[in-house]
Amino acid sequence: MKIVLLGAPGAGKGTQADLIVKEYGIPHISTGEAFRSNITKGTEIGLFVKSYMEKGLLVPDEVTIEIVSMRLKEDDCKNGFMLDGFPRSIPQAQALDKATSLDAVINIDVSYDVIYKRLTGRRNCSCGAIYHVSTYTSNNCAKCGKELFIRDDDKEEPIKKRLEVYEKITQPLISYYEKKGLLKTIVSSDAISDTFLKVKSILDTLI
Ligand code: AMP
């Protein structure tokens, strides 16, 4: 299956993506993760994208499209993939249409209040694990023991900017995919497992 996860920052795309990978075994392509890994490794791309990300701005389309296009050409994507955080603009969606055809776009809908609380309380581990201070109080990762950190863009100013950017540049994708008959919107619940049941009921129809 070839799917896209759409939703505002903090809607829970990454969390649902992990569950989808476990259940369906498709490759998870996260542009945010790809950029963060480039920053950690100190690559040329990492140096370029850092300032955009820190400010909560989108990385320019050309760079983002190039990274995703290359990844989609890899062998493991032949039978399916899940894009998380891409596309985030109409030009990115158009580039994706040229590269492949999708089976569904899952739009995770969450209120702004909830998103704000989620992002300000989010704690990350370099192994990819994500926690929230309301349910996890340790400073170390339960999976690998490393110290947790707060993403630079999970601070107040970048969060505001990211939500603004989402409304202006990413939200138009909802009607873009609606018109194509691909959009499946689910209202996210507080319980991760309840949201996943909704996601699963859509994905099971695609198998
Ligand atoms: P995420 O981990 O998906 O929240 O992405 C973190 C940051 O990476 C975003 O705030 C953007 O700066 C950048 N980013 C991720 N995906 C994209 C994309 N598709 N287009 C442009 N910038 C992106």
PDB file of C-alpha atoms and ligand atoms in Angstrom, residues 9-10 13 30-33 35-36 49 52-54 56-61 64 84-89 92 122 151 153 162, ligand 1:
ATOM      1  CA  PRO A   9       2.641  19.201  13.639  1.00  0.00           C
ATOM      2  CA  GLY A  10       1.876  17.253  16.805  1.00  0.00           C
ATOM      3  CA  LYS A  13       1.717  11.227  12.686  1.00  0.00           C
ATOM      4  CA  SER A  30       9.746  10.722   7.412  1.00  0.00           C
ATOM      5  CA  THR A  31      11.241  13.868   5.926  1.00  0.00           C
ATOM      6  CA  GLY A  32      11.597  15.408   9.402  1.00  0.00           C
ATOM      7  CA  GLU A  33      13.594  12.350  10.584  1.00  0.00           C
ATOM      8  CA  PHE A  35      16.570  16.050   7.996  1.00  0.00           C
ATOM      9  CA  ARG A  36      17.324  15.508  11.696  1.00  0.00           C
ATOM     10  CA  VAL A  49      18.142  22.639   6.549  1.00  0.00           C
ATOM     11  CA  TYR A  52      14.808  26.504   8.509  1.00  0.00           C
ATOM     12  CA  MET A  53      13.897  23.801  10.988  1.00  0.00           C
ATOM     13  CA  GLU A  54      14.994  25.751  14.058  1.00  0.00           C
ATOM     14  CA  GLY A  56       9.764  26.329  12.359  1.00  0.00           C
ATOM     15  CA  LEU A  57       9.894  27.108   8.629  1.00  0.00           C
ATOM     16  CA  LEU A  58       9.549  24.613   5.799  1.00  0.00           C
ATOM     17  CA  VAL A  59      12.713  23.462   4.096  1.00  0.00           C
ATOM     18  CA  PRO A  60      12.579  24.624   0.425  1.00  0.00           C
ATOM     19  CA  ASP A  61      10.574  22.341  -1.846  1.00  0.00           C
ATOM     20  CA  THR A  64      12.672  18.105   0.137  1.00  0.00           C
ATOM     21  CA  ASP A  84       5.049  10.936   7.117  1.00  0.00           C
ATOM     22  CA  GLY A  85       5.436  14.712   6.888  1.00  0.00           C
ATOM     23  CA  PHE A  86       5.587  14.769   3.093  1.00  0.00           C
ATOM     24  CA  PRO A  87       4.031  16.363   1.104  1.00  0.00           C
ATOM     25  CA  ARG A  88       3.624  19.587   3.056  1.00  0.00           C
ATOM     26  CA  SER A  89       2.922  21.944   0.125  1.00  0.00           C
ATOM     27  CA  GLN A  92       5.460  18.756  -3.189  1.00  0.00           C
ATOM     28  CA  ARG A 122       7.061  16.183  23.880  1.00  0.00           C
ATOM     29  CA  ARG A 151      13.557  19.272  19.812  1.00  0.00           C
ATOM     30  CA  ASP A 153      11.468  23.332  17.088  1.00  0.00           C
ATOM     31  CA  ARG A 162       5.005  25.772  12.499  1.00  0.00           C
TER      32      ARG A 162
HETATM   33  P1  AMP B   1       8.476  16.899  11.429  1.00  0.00           P
HETATM   34  O1  AMP B   1       9.419  15.988  12.135  1.00  0.00           O
HETATM   35  O2  AMP B   1       7.681  16.188  10.365  1.00  0.00           O
HETATM   36  O3  AMP B   1       7.602  17.693  12.369  1.00  0.00           O
HETATM   37  O4  AMP B   1       9.373  17.969  10.634  1.00  0.00           O
HETATM   38  C1  AMP B   1      10.246  18.840  11.319  1.00  0.00           C
HETATM   39  C2  AMP B   1      10.669  19.970  10.422  1.00  0.00           C
HETATM   40  O5  AMP B   1      11.351  19.460   9.267  1.00  0.00           O
HETATM   41  C3  AMP B   1       9.543  20.822   9.858  1.00  0.00           C
HETATM   42  O6  AMP B   1       9.103  21.813  10.776  1.00  0.00           O
HETATM   43  C4  AMP B   1      10.242  21.434   8.633  1.00  0.00           C
HETATM   44  O7  AMP B   1      11.157  22.441   8.999  1.00  0.00           O
HETATM   45  C5  AMP B   1      11.069  20.245   8.124  1.00  0.00           C
HETATM   46  N1  AMP B   1      10.280  19.427   7.195  1.00  0.00           N
HETATM   47  C6  AMP B   1       9.844  18.155   7.380  1.00  0.00           C
HETATM   48  N2  AMP B   1       9.149  17.721   6.341  1.00  0.00           N
HETATM   49  C7  AMP B   1       9.125  18.735   5.439  1.00  0.00           C
HETATM   50  C8  AMP B   1       8.543  18.916   4.156  1.00  0.00           C
HETATM   51  N3  AMP B   1       7.815  17.955   3.574  1.00  0.00           N
HETATM   52  N4  AMP B   1       8.741  20.116   3.539  1.00  0.00           N
HETATM   53  C9  AMP B   1       9.483  21.081   4.085  1.00  0.00           C
HETATM   54  N5  AMP B   1      10.030  20.991   5.306  1.00  0.00           N
HETATM   55  C10 AMP B   1       9.862  19.832   5.990  1.00  0.00           C
END
